[in-house]
DNA sequence: TTGAAAGCGCTAACAA
DNA sequence: TTGTTAGCGCTTTCAA
């Protein structure tokens, strides 16, 4: 700016005024400065700008696993929405590790980002919530609900219940969930199964996804003859389950039903095409970003926004 | 820092010296300052720090499509490697749009990132290369070779030739490539087909992936009875092709062979399991990041690094 | 080994 | 409408 000021015979603050365009400047000077800036391909220094007030036009985005198509897509939508509003994102991957998540919140403070969008790992932990609230930037939670924080999410428990209904209606009589037993979707799934009379421990199991999954799945499947359905905590698990079942010669959906979660892109092309639960990623991302920007641009205490989105059952060939 | 200086009765620069740890400070003061910083959960201001020299400890990462599992994985690896070295990444998605790419290079300058890792769209364009070279930060190209710039990539032409050999050896006699005809892998693929006597236009076609793909694929397939193979420019196209073939009742690999590119995670679980070309993502990312950091930490002109990595043919059930 | 002072590139308050 | 001045939070001289 000083350089441009020198070249155009005005003061440096005047250059600033022209380039930011929010103050009145004589048209003649204005043109001269703009021309000079263009000629020298001037780019403002975002650091110097940010050093002043809090406006870095940087958003921190924290996801749990970017290599999962669902989150990759989410990150993409967030980035697009942010860019449309002149913000850039600094991205972090927690890998479901609270240590990384904590580390990231420090990075975020270092760069004085204007706001944070996070897929939390410990959204139910009061310590985490308190820590986040002490941060002096607005934090918005996406895809998961964190009480007391702005949250944009689909209700996993309700989605789980929808899955239960669907599977029961399709005639499946015993159920396996692949994932963690404290996962909201399992909680809702199990509750609904119980309500409809399928709450037996015998007909209702949880398996974590790991190397032994094939063996365990096989044992579970052949331990009973009732028609079996598998609810995978995400589409990636579902993909693996389909492969295992094929290996075992179990036909889907006849002998076993399989349903995933997130409705990632590949699902509609799998063989058999995968039933799944779809989340409105695009609108979630957009609304969350807009809400966050609104909080950034109009600071001050405000009641926590709680915005649930409807999940949608996408029924294809696997159930 | 001033606050800590006040509380510990030393000067602010001394606090800086303690916290950065590269200058000698009396152990007693040192302890006092560190204790105080910890107590107040001090986080340095990366903006103020970056305003000084060029060290923002920020890396710009530009990919073409983060929702493609291959690039998502690449971004993840880059982020991990960067973080291990104390750098954070600011991520951008070009969506294969040169306008976005250009815009991003401006953002990168605004934030004074220390270096850039890019998956370029126009790596063969001299204008792009010149523009990048004028940037005063080191730029490293990943997954694609850009002459005159540091490049970490697999040789697509050579990989394409490997695919050609493989398909011919499997007994396929006519070939379809899904992607763009100027794609390096197609260039190498076609050259090798020609060298081995399968250069006929009649047996060798290119199709762009789009809505009409199903119809076009069908026309192509039934236009001849020779055994057909389809080389998809990436695994996502391959996934779609498999689905179309299944729809048409064409059995893979018997009536048609299908091979993808990138060997993304899902490939090994598809039905049939997808043959593909695997790139050493992890080592490419790691080496590229390390090279970039080396260039950042030891500036000065240097000969452009040209680092090809070997691609590997992963043969599964689809060919 | 420590402190005082200057300055990185901007914005904002104030004066002209 | 424009210029002058101060200051954001650090690092980096230069003295002491």
XYZ file of C-alpha atoms (C1' of nucleotides) in Angstrom:
670
model
C 0.000 0.000 0.000
C 2.797 2.404 0.824
C 4.360 1.639 -2.506
C 1.131 2.365 -4.341
C 0.680 5.509 -2.252
C 4.121 6.700 -3.262
C 3.515 5.986 -6.931
C 0.163 7.732 -7.001
C 1.049 10.642 -4.732
C -1.534 9.984 -2.076
C -1.272 8.803 1.490
C -1.213 5.131 2.365
C -4.534 5.254 4.280
C -6.146 6.674 1.161
C -4.945 3.679 -0.771
C -6.521 1.535 1.926
C -9.772 3.428 1.555
C -9.845 2.967 -2.185
C -9.001 -0.697 -2.062
C -11.568 -1.461 0.596
C -14.129 0.678 -1.109
C -16.186 1.591 1.932
C -15.176 5.241 2.257
C -15.685 8.102 -0.135
C -12.666 8.964 -2.234
C -12.422 11.400 -5.137
C -13.150 9.445 -8.330
C -10.030 10.769 -9.941
C -7.776 9.480 -7.149
C -9.783 6.322 -6.979
C -9.090 5.452 -10.595
C -5.436 6.303 -10.322
C -4.989 4.062 -7.287
C -6.981 1.170 -8.706
C -5.032 1.290 -11.943
C -1.763 1.238 -10.090
C -2.886 -1.637 -7.869
C -3.933 -3.643 -10.890
C -0.725 -2.868 -12.708
C 1.294 -4.193 -9.810
C -1.062 -7.103 -9.152
C -1.519 -5.991 -5.586
C -2.851 -8.530 -3.080
C -3.607 -7.299 0.400
C -1.832 -8.896 3.297
C -4.464 -10.873 5.152
C -2.197 -11.189 8.180
C -1.766 -7.467 8.645
C -5.448 -6.995 8.136
C -6.278 -9.672 10.671
C -3.835 -8.314 13.187
C -6.057 -5.298 13.609
C -9.579 -6.376 14.355
C -10.737 -9.955 14.392
C -11.460 -10.257 10.696
C -9.138 -12.836 9.213
C -11.799 -14.165 6.855
C -10.559 -17.585 7.808
C -12.833 -20.386 8.994
C -11.546 -23.419 10.847
C -13.120 -26.656 9.677
C -12.669 -29.806 11.681
C -13.865 -33.151 10.399
C -13.408 -36.626 11.811
C -12.304 -38.393 8.651
C -11.860 -36.664 5.359
C -11.199 -39.933 3.547
C -14.784 -40.938 4.214
C -16.761 -39.789 1.164
C -19.464 -38.295 3.330
C -17.158 -35.927 5.142
C -15.179 -35.174 2.009
C -18.395 -34.071 0.424
C -19.359 -32.084 3.481
C -15.986 -30.334 3.505
C -16.414 -29.495 -0.133
C -19.841 -27.956 0.401
C -18.560 -25.964 3.340
C -15.634 -24.708 1.329
C -17.873 -23.616 -1.513
C -20.293 -21.816 0.789
C -17.417 -20.135 2.614
C -15.725 -19.029 -0.565
C -18.917 -17.512 -1.886
C -18.817 -15.256 1.136
C -15.157 -14.402 0.795
C -13.901 -16.754 3.459
C -11.198 -19.393 3.174
C -11.041 -22.519 5.233
C -8.287 -24.110 7.146
C -8.962 -27.810 7.342
C -8.199 -30.350 9.970
C -8.780 -34.035 10.313
C -9.230 -35.390 13.824
C -9.222 -39.060 12.833
C -11.677 -39.566 15.686
C -8.835 -38.796 18.094
C -9.670 -36.306 20.870
C -5.992 -35.441 21.187
C -5.922 -34.202 17.607
C -9.143 -32.333 18.129
C -7.728 -30.501 21.121
C -4.541 -29.702 19.234
C -6.603 -28.287 16.446
C -8.483 -25.925 18.677
C -5.095 -24.509 19.645
C -4.122 -24.033 16.019
C -7.397 -22.306 15.433
C -6.638 -19.858 18.212
C -3.177 -19.220 16.837
C -4.509 -18.220 13.455
C -7.278 -16.147 14.966
C -9.845 -17.675 12.677
C -13.148 -15.848 12.685
C -15.152 -18.976 13.380
C -15.100 -22.746 13.550
C -17.230 -25.449 12.007
C -16.687 -28.772 13.671
C -17.792 -32.361 13.438
C -17.162 -33.138 17.098
C -16.053 -36.439 18.532
C -17.011 -35.773 22.088
C -20.104 -33.690 21.595
C -21.671 -35.103 24.732
C -18.684 -34.358 26.947
C -19.277 -31.341 29.209
C -15.528 -30.614 29.414
C -15.302 -30.318 25.692
C -18.308 -28.066 25.542
C -16.950 -25.819 28.250
C -13.601 -25.591 26.526
C -15.250 -24.667 23.258
C -17.387 -22.059 24.933
C -14.319 -20.423 26.440
C -12.849 -19.977 22.979
C -13.553 -16.440 21.916
C -14.697 -17.399 18.442
C -18.089 -18.745 17.509
C -18.145 -22.506 17.074
C -20.831 -24.304 15.133
C -21.325 -28.029 15.332
C -22.270 -29.888 12.199
C -23.747 -33.398 11.667
C -23.865 -33.919 15.434
C -25.828 -32.232 18.125
C -23.952 -30.653 21.006
C -26.235 -29.256 23.669
C -25.589 -25.607 24.385
C -23.777 -25.054 21.079
C -25.138 -24.111 17.695
C -25.831 -27.432 16.041
C -26.825 -28.378 12.504
C -27.457 -32.092 12.298
C -29.799 -34.908 11.509
C -31.256 -36.678 14.457
C -29.354 -39.934 14.460
C -31.660 -41.639 16.950
C -34.671 -40.887 14.817
C -32.856 -42.058 11.707
C -31.953 -45.274 13.523
C -35.622 -45.804 14.380
C -36.568 -45.345 10.729
C -34.075 -48.013 9.807
C -35.544 -50.368 12.409
C -39.039 -49.873 11.047
C -37.913 -50.430 7.509
C -36.059 -53.641 8.304
C -38.884 -55.079 10.336
C -41.357 -54.217 7.598
C -39.168 -55.966 5.070
C -39.498 -59.146 7.112
C -36.110 -59.274 8.779
C -36.228 -60.805 12.234
C -32.803 -60.479 13.786
C -30.470 -57.551 13.662
C -26.843 -56.657 13.765
C -25.421 -53.164 14.062
C -21.882 -52.417 12.940
C -20.460 -49.515 14.894
C -20.251 -48.276 18.442
C -22.992 -49.059 20.911
C -23.164 -45.473 22.122
C -23.756 -44.194 18.619
C -27.032 -42.260 18.494
C -28.270 -44.189 15.495
C -27.833 -47.455 17.345
C -29.574 -46.098 20.415
C -32.593 -45.117 18.346
C -32.456 -48.309 16.313
C -32.413 -50.482 19.386
C -35.146 -48.547 21.117
C -37.429 -48.955 18.157
C -36.657 -52.648 17.831
C -37.537 -53.082 21.479
C -40.759 -51.126 21.113
C -41.774 -53.390 18.302
C -40.927 -56.556 20.190
C -37.475 -57.365 18.825
C -35.445 -56.283 21.841
C -33.946 -59.690 22.636
C -30.222 -59.739 23.194
C -30.295 -62.868 21.088
C -31.647 -61.099 18.030
C -29.807 -57.873 18.485
C -26.034 -57.512 18.446
C -23.335 -54.901 17.958
C -20.034 -55.499 16.245
C -17.163 -53.072 15.905
C -15.604 -52.922 12.502
C -12.108 -54.391 12.513
C -9.981 -57.156 11.049
C -11.984 -59.963 12.572
C -15.241 -58.671 11.209
C -15.526 -61.441 8.607
C -15.217 -64.207 11.152
C -17.585 -62.588 13.618
C -20.152 -61.799 10.992
C -20.105 -65.370 9.817
C -20.527 -66.755 13.331
C -23.409 -64.434 13.951
C -25.105 -65.209 10.684
C -24.984 -68.985 11.002
C -25.926 -68.993 14.689
C -29.626 -68.726 13.838
C -31.923 -69.264 10.912
C -34.237 -66.272 11.315
C -33.950 -63.756 8.523
C -31.028 -61.442 9.260
C -30.451 -57.750 8.637
C -27.295 -55.757 9.088
C -27.318 -52.051 9.815
C -23.897 -50.596 9.078
C -22.952 -47.405 10.913
C -21.751 -45.909 7.651
C -21.599 -46.779 3.963
C -17.980 -47.841 4.178
C -18.823 -50.523 6.690
C -21.754 -51.513 4.505
C -19.456 -51.876 1.520
C -17.262 -54.214 3.504
C -20.222 -56.167 4.812
C -21.521 -56.720 1.286
C -18.148 -58.085 0.305
C -18.024 -60.447 3.264
C -21.505 -61.738 2.574
C -20.657 -62.365 -1.041
C -17.585 -64.282 0.091
C -19.779 -66.394 2.346
C -22.225 -67.024 -0.445
C -25.051 -65.287 1.380
C -27.449 -63.595 -0.988
C -28.521 -60.021 -0.393
C -31.280 -58.997 0.202
C -32.860 -62.480 0.285
C -30.869 -64.182 3.011
C -29.564 -61.014 4.610
C -30.481 -57.367 4.291
C -27.843 -54.651 4.413
C -28.392 -50.962 4.976
C -25.771 -48.253 5.279
C -25.674 -44.689 6.524
C -24.809 -41.371 4.835
C -25.872 -42.378 1.344
C -22.491 -41.688 -0.174
C -22.097 -41.385 -3.908
C -20.929 -44.949 -4.513
C -24.023 -46.507 -2.921
C -26.199 -46.178 -5.986
C -23.658 -48.039 -8.098
C -22.866 -50.961 -5.849
C -23.954 -54.475 -6.655
C -26.495 -54.813 -5.110
C -27.286 -51.100 -4.935
C -27.093 -50.043 -1.337
C -30.010 -48.893 0.785
C -28.880 -46.113 3.053
C -29.887 -43.133 5.130
C -29.309 -39.871 3.358
C -28.417 -36.662 5.114
C -29.043 -33.305 3.419
C -25.351 -32.440 3.309
C -25.634 -29.463 1.037
C -28.305 -27.642 2.986
C -26.718 -28.531 6.314
C -23.383 -27.124 5.163
C -24.912 -24.031 3.682
C -27.111 -23.196 6.634
C -24.329 -23.866 9.098
C -21.909 -21.624 7.238
C -24.473 -18.856 6.903
C -25.360 -19.032 10.542
C -21.703 -18.968 11.491
C -21.030 -15.945 9.295
C -24.007 -14.215 10.804
C -22.644 -14.822 14.270
C -19.259 -13.530 13.158
C -20.683 -10.406 11.620
C -23.123 -9.737 14.431
C -21.357 -10.761 17.601
C -22.905 -10.772 21.024
C -24.498 -13.453 23.144
C -27.316 -15.317 21.563
C -29.328 -18.388 22.298
C -27.754 -21.572 20.931
C -29.254 -22.544 17.615
C -30.581 -26.065 17.454
C -31.326 -27.042 13.890
C -32.228 -30.647 13.160
C -32.567 -31.722 9.535
C -34.684 -34.612 8.327
C -32.892 -37.788 7.344
C -34.265 -39.692 4.412
C -34.403 -43.400 3.874
C -33.097 -44.320 0.448
C -34.242 -47.802 -0.357
C -32.390 -49.609 -3.094
C -31.659 -53.255 -3.716
C -29.856 -54.350 -0.555
C -32.899 -54.516 1.730
C 3.280 -11.503 25.616
C 3.150 -8.058 27.131
C 0.739 -9.367 29.699
C 3.042 -12.232 30.619
C 5.973 -9.821 30.680
C 4.143 -7.603 33.129
C 3.177 -10.504 35.367
C 6.685 -11.928 35.463
C 8.563 -8.636 35.636
C 10.592 -9.057 32.493
C 10.462 -7.334 29.137
C 8.185 -8.493 26.377
C 11.074 -9.466 24.075
C 12.391 -11.707 26.801
C 9.070 -13.496 26.915
C 9.387 -13.939 23.171
C 12.851 -15.388 23.633
C 11.683 -17.868 26.230
C 8.664 -18.974 24.283
C 10.596 -19.458 21.088
C 13.420 -21.159 22.927
C 16.209 -20.273 20.537
C 18.016 -17.660 22.639
C 19.747 -18.054 25.975
C 17.680 -16.891 28.926
C 18.458 -17.319 32.631
C 16.897 -20.614 33.762
C 15.149 -18.903 36.614
C 13.390 -16.383 34.361
C 12.726 -19.082 31.870
C 10.796 -21.172 34.354
C 8.850 -18.221 35.643
C 7.776 -17.197 32.162
C 6.886 -20.707 31.037
C 4.828 -21.287 34.157
C 2.952 -18.064 33.603
C 2.319 -18.842 29.931
C 0.978 -22.257 30.819
C -1.193 -20.852 33.559
C -2.792 -18.437 31.143
C -2.960 -20.952 28.310
C -1.027 -18.626 26.054
C -1.237 -19.233 22.315
C 0.983 -17.135 20.103
C -0.630 -14.996 17.455
C 0.325 -16.590 14.160
C -0.694 -13.473 12.283
C 1.636 -11.157 14.167
C 4.378 -13.712 13.838
C 3.809 -14.063 10.119
C 3.690 -10.337 9.606
C 7.364 -10.188 10.400
C 9.277 -12.613 8.267
C 7.687 -15.075 5.902
C 7.027 -17.809 8.407
C 3.304 -18.329 8.681
C 3.642 -22.106 9.051
C 0.743 -22.319 6.684
C 0.741 -24.464 3.567
C -1.701 -23.963 0.742
C -3.117 -27.190 -0.632
C -5.018 -27.196 -3.871
C -6.782 -30.296 -5.125
C -9.053 -30.801 -8.088
C -11.838 -32.682 -6.349
C -11.850 -33.462 -2.673
C -14.957 -35.593 -2.968
C -12.986 -38.096 -5.030
C -11.644 -40.650 -2.549
C -8.213 -40.529 -4.085
C -7.744 -36.820 -3.513
C -9.411 -36.953 -0.129
C -6.879 -39.527 0.882
C -4.079 -37.478 -0.606
C -5.211 -34.375 1.271
C -5.320 -36.377 4.454
C -1.789 -37.653 4.013
C -0.549 -34.164 3.218
C -2.239 -32.772 6.271
C -0.709 -35.410 8.514
C 2.783 -34.873 7.113
C 2.401 -31.106 7.440
C 1.138 -31.292 10.974
C 4.030 -33.490 12.041
C 6.249 -30.629 11.011
C 4.219 -27.963 12.739
C 2.456 -26.664 9.648
C -1.251 -26.265 9.079
C -2.927 -26.421 5.728
C -5.415 -24.188 4.059
C -7.397 -26.247 1.620
C -8.928 -25.414 -1.686
C -10.917 -27.318 -4.217
C -10.583 -26.258 -7.839
C -13.319 -28.540 -9.175
C -11.215 -28.775 -12.322
C -12.033 -25.146 -12.997
C -9.052 -22.952 -13.951
C -10.904 -19.883 -12.727
C -11.076 -21.320 -9.227
C -7.453 -22.315 -9.410
C -6.415 -18.799 -10.308
C -8.558 -17.358 -7.568
C -6.950 -19.681 -5.119
C -3.456 -18.584 -5.985
C -4.558 -15.085 -5.021
C -5.890 -16.268 -1.698
C -2.653 -18.050 -1.091
C -0.761 -14.824 -1.610
C -3.084 -12.945 0.680
C -2.405 -15.294 3.533
C 1.300 -15.320 2.832
C 1.463 -19.085 3.041
C 4.975 -20.453 3.225
C 4.448 -22.861 0.366
C 1.914 -24.481 -1.918
C 1.144 -28.057 -2.831
C -1.030 -28.275 -5.900
C -2.747 -30.817 -8.060
C -2.736 -28.666 -11.171
C -5.360 -28.643 -13.886
C -3.289 -26.930 -16.519
C 0.106 -28.339 -15.753
C 1.081 -28.276 -19.400
C 0.097 -24.649 -19.909
C 3.134 -22.333 -20.099
C 1.093 -19.355 -18.874
C 0.148 -21.185 -15.732
C 3.712 -22.259 -15.126
C 5.006 -18.732 -15.577
C 2.397 -17.348 -13.243
C 3.290 -19.913 -10.605
C 6.959 -19.194 -10.968
C 6.369 -15.494 -10.389
C 4.736 -16.289 -7.058
C 7.313 -15.693 -4.405
C 6.522 -18.899 -2.542
C 7.709 -22.360 -3.489
C 5.090 -24.391 -5.308
C 5.237 -28.156 -5.546
C 3.120 -30.100 -7.969
C 1.681 -33.413 -6.859
C 0.219 -36.340 -8.850
C 0.936 -34.504 -12.108
C 4.140 -33.494 -13.753
C 4.666 -29.834 -14.585
C 7.868 -29.190 -16.455
C 10.086 -26.665 -14.739
C 8.325 -27.074 -11.387
C 9.011 -29.488 -8.577
C 6.827 -32.453 -9.375
C 5.945 -35.595 -7.444
C 3.835 -37.841 -9.580
C 3.358 -41.188 -11.205
C 3.989 -41.298 -14.886
C 0.469 -41.499 -16.265
C 1.600 -42.393 -19.774
C 3.611 -45.302 -18.503
C 0.746 -46.435 -16.310
C -1.554 -46.255 -19.322
C 0.848 -48.454 -21.265
C 0.835 -51.005 -18.440
C -2.923 -51.096 -18.615
C -2.784 -51.647 -22.370
C -0.404 -54.573 -21.965
C -2.494 -56.110 -19.268
C -5.722 -55.877 -21.240
C -4.193 -57.273 -24.401
C -2.633 -60.127 -22.464
C -6.002 -60.929 -20.938
C -7.363 -61.424 -24.423
C -9.340 -58.232 -24.883
C -9.365 -57.018 -28.461
C -11.125 -53.663 -28.549
C -10.799 -50.823 -26.154
C -12.668 -47.910 -24.731
C -11.221 -45.178 -22.570
C -13.464 -43.098 -20.308
C -11.984 -39.666 -19.756
C -10.344 -36.909 -21.721
C -8.328 -37.670 -24.797
C -5.451 -35.443 -23.705
C -5.120 -37.279 -20.419
C -1.608 -38.674 -20.093
C -2.850 -42.123 -19.231
C -4.843 -42.254 -22.430
C -1.905 -41.026 -24.463
C 0.293 -43.815 -23.111
C -2.507 -46.345 -23.366
C -3.179 -45.538 -26.983
C 0.497 -45.493 -27.918
C 1.010 -48.918 -26.460
C -2.090 -50.307 -28.154
C -0.785 -48.982 -31.459
C 2.647 -50.453 -30.875
C 1.076 -53.804 -30.322
C -1.128 -53.609 -33.367
C -4.413 -52.436 -31.881
C -4.272 -48.844 -33.049
C -7.382 -48.934 -35.228
C -9.832 -46.164 -34.682
C -12.471 -48.838 -34.912
C -11.220 -50.701 -31.875
C -10.198 -47.717 -29.868
C -12.566 -45.053 -28.602
C -12.785 -42.316 -26.019
C -15.920 -41.350 -24.129
C -16.349 -38.496 -21.720
C -18.200 -39.347 -18.584
C -21.600 -37.684 -18.489
C -25.316 -38.378 -18.379
C -25.434 -40.109 -21.723
C -22.690 -42.525 -20.797
C -25.055 -45.485 -20.481
C -26.458 -45.085 -23.955
C -23.078 -44.498 -25.554
C -21.462 -47.375 -23.765
C -24.212 -49.673 -24.925
C -23.918 -48.563 -28.538
C -20.202 -49.072 -28.438
C -20.427 -52.475 -26.836
C -22.948 -53.942 -29.221
C -21.329 -52.453 -32.325
C -18.833 -55.297 -32.514
C -18.382 -58.792 -31.201
C -14.671 -58.730 -30.399
C -13.920 -58.993 -26.703
C -14.189 -55.548 -25.142
C -12.260 -53.825 -22.381
C -12.997 -50.507 -20.727
C -10.300 -48.403 -19.152
C -11.873 -45.853 -16.835
C -9.888 -42.695 -16.121
C -10.597 -43.086 -12.438
C -12.265 -45.518 -10.065
C -15.406 -43.451 -9.870
C -15.968 -43.778 -13.578
C -15.189 -47.487 -13.267
C -17.809 -47.851 -10.554
C -20.380 -46.286 -12.853
C -19.297 -48.421 -15.771
C -19.704 -51.586 -13.733
C -23.200 -50.536 -12.863
C -24.091 -49.816 -16.485
C -22.732 -53.168 -17.627
C -24.703 -54.969 -14.976
C -27.804 -53.139 -16.132
C -27.117 -54.283 -19.688
C -26.585 -57.841 -18.541
C -22.982 -57.884 -19.701
C -20.826 -60.083 -17.530
C -17.518 -58.797 -16.210
C -14.760 -59.858 -16.810
C -15.987 -62.455 -19.307
C -17.790 -60.335 -21.874
C -16.144 -57.071 -20.923
C -13.154 -56.191 -18.808
C -13.104 -53.077 -16.630
C -10.109 -51.427 -15.086
C -10.005 -48.245 -13.022
C -7.380 -45.804 -11.925
C -6.201 -44.677 -8.449
C -7.038 -47.887 -6.625
C -9.314 -46.174 -4.155
C -10.392 -47.942 -1.016
C -13.739 -49.126 -2.299
C -12.218 -51.025 -5.249
C -11.327 -54.090 -3.283
C -14.889 -54.471 -2.044
C -16.811 -53.997 -5.248
C -18.631 -56.799 -6.965
C -16.694 -57.761 -9.017
C -13.598 -56.500 -7.228
C -12.078 -53.797 -9.344
C -8.720 -54.000 -11.077
C -7.024 -50.648 -10.918
C -3.770 -48.742 -11.062
C -2.455 -47.886 -7.665
C -0.456 -44.766 -6.904
C 1.773 -44.607 -3.836
C -0.220 -41.775 -2.280
C 1.384 -41.913 1.131
C 4.976 -41.723 -0.046
C 4.148 -39.164 -2.703
C 2.490 -36.928 -0.128
C 5.239 -37.375 2.402
C 8.090 -36.745 0.003
C 6.363 -33.777 -1.553
C 5.715 -32.168 1.820
C 9.259 -32.795 2.979
C 10.709 -31.381 -0.179
C 8.484 -28.340 0.098
C 9.467 -27.741 3.713
C 13.088 -28.068 2.749
C 12.644 -25.439 0.083
C 10.887 -23.197 2.563
C 13.562 -23.581 5.177
C 16.452 -23.310 2.755
C 15.376 -20.777 0.159
C 17.328 -19.871 -2.913
C 17.196 -20.982 -6.504
C 17.444 -24.648 -7.084
C 16.963 -26.993 -9.946
C 13.392 -28.216 -10.290
C 12.903 -31.575 -8.687
C 11.395 -34.201 -10.922
C 10.329 -37.192 -8.923
C 8.345 -39.912 -10.670
C 6.899 -42.718 -8.572
C 6.118 -46.182 -9.861
C 2.482 -47.019 -10.473
C 1.373 -50.515 -9.673
C -1.172 -52.630 -11.461
C -3.604 -54.160 -9.002
C -5.358 -57.007 -10.709
C -8.585 -58.174 -9.156
C -11.711 -59.710 -10.587
C -12.840 -57.180 -13.158
C -10.245 -57.978 -15.849
C 21.785 -12.188 29.314
C 18.420 -8.544 29.097
C 15.885 -4.242 27.705
C 14.662 -0.320 24.568
C 13.215 0.855 20.213
C 11.867 0.142 15.600
C 8.961 -1.839 12.281
C 6.227 -5.758 9.602
C 1.320 -3.887 6.532
C -2.483 -2.702 7.568
C -7.042 -0.140 9.998
C -9.108 3.379 12.700
C -9.383 7.651 15.178
C -8.786 12.216 14.696
C -7.657 16.561 12.561
C -7.473 19.399 8.746
C -12.483 14.197 1.186
C -7.736 13.528 2.639
C -3.578 13.233 5.642
C -1.370 12.359 10.230
C -0.754 9.458 13.891
C -1.139 5.505 16.655
C -1.217 0.748 17.349
C -2.531 -4.518 16.450
C 1.402 -8.621 18.677
C 5.065 -10.020 17.559
C 10.598 -10.356 15.926
C 14.801 -8.162 15.328
C 18.286 -5.033 15.688
C 21.234 -2.562 18.847
C 22.853 -1.135 23.462
C 23.663 -1.877 27.975
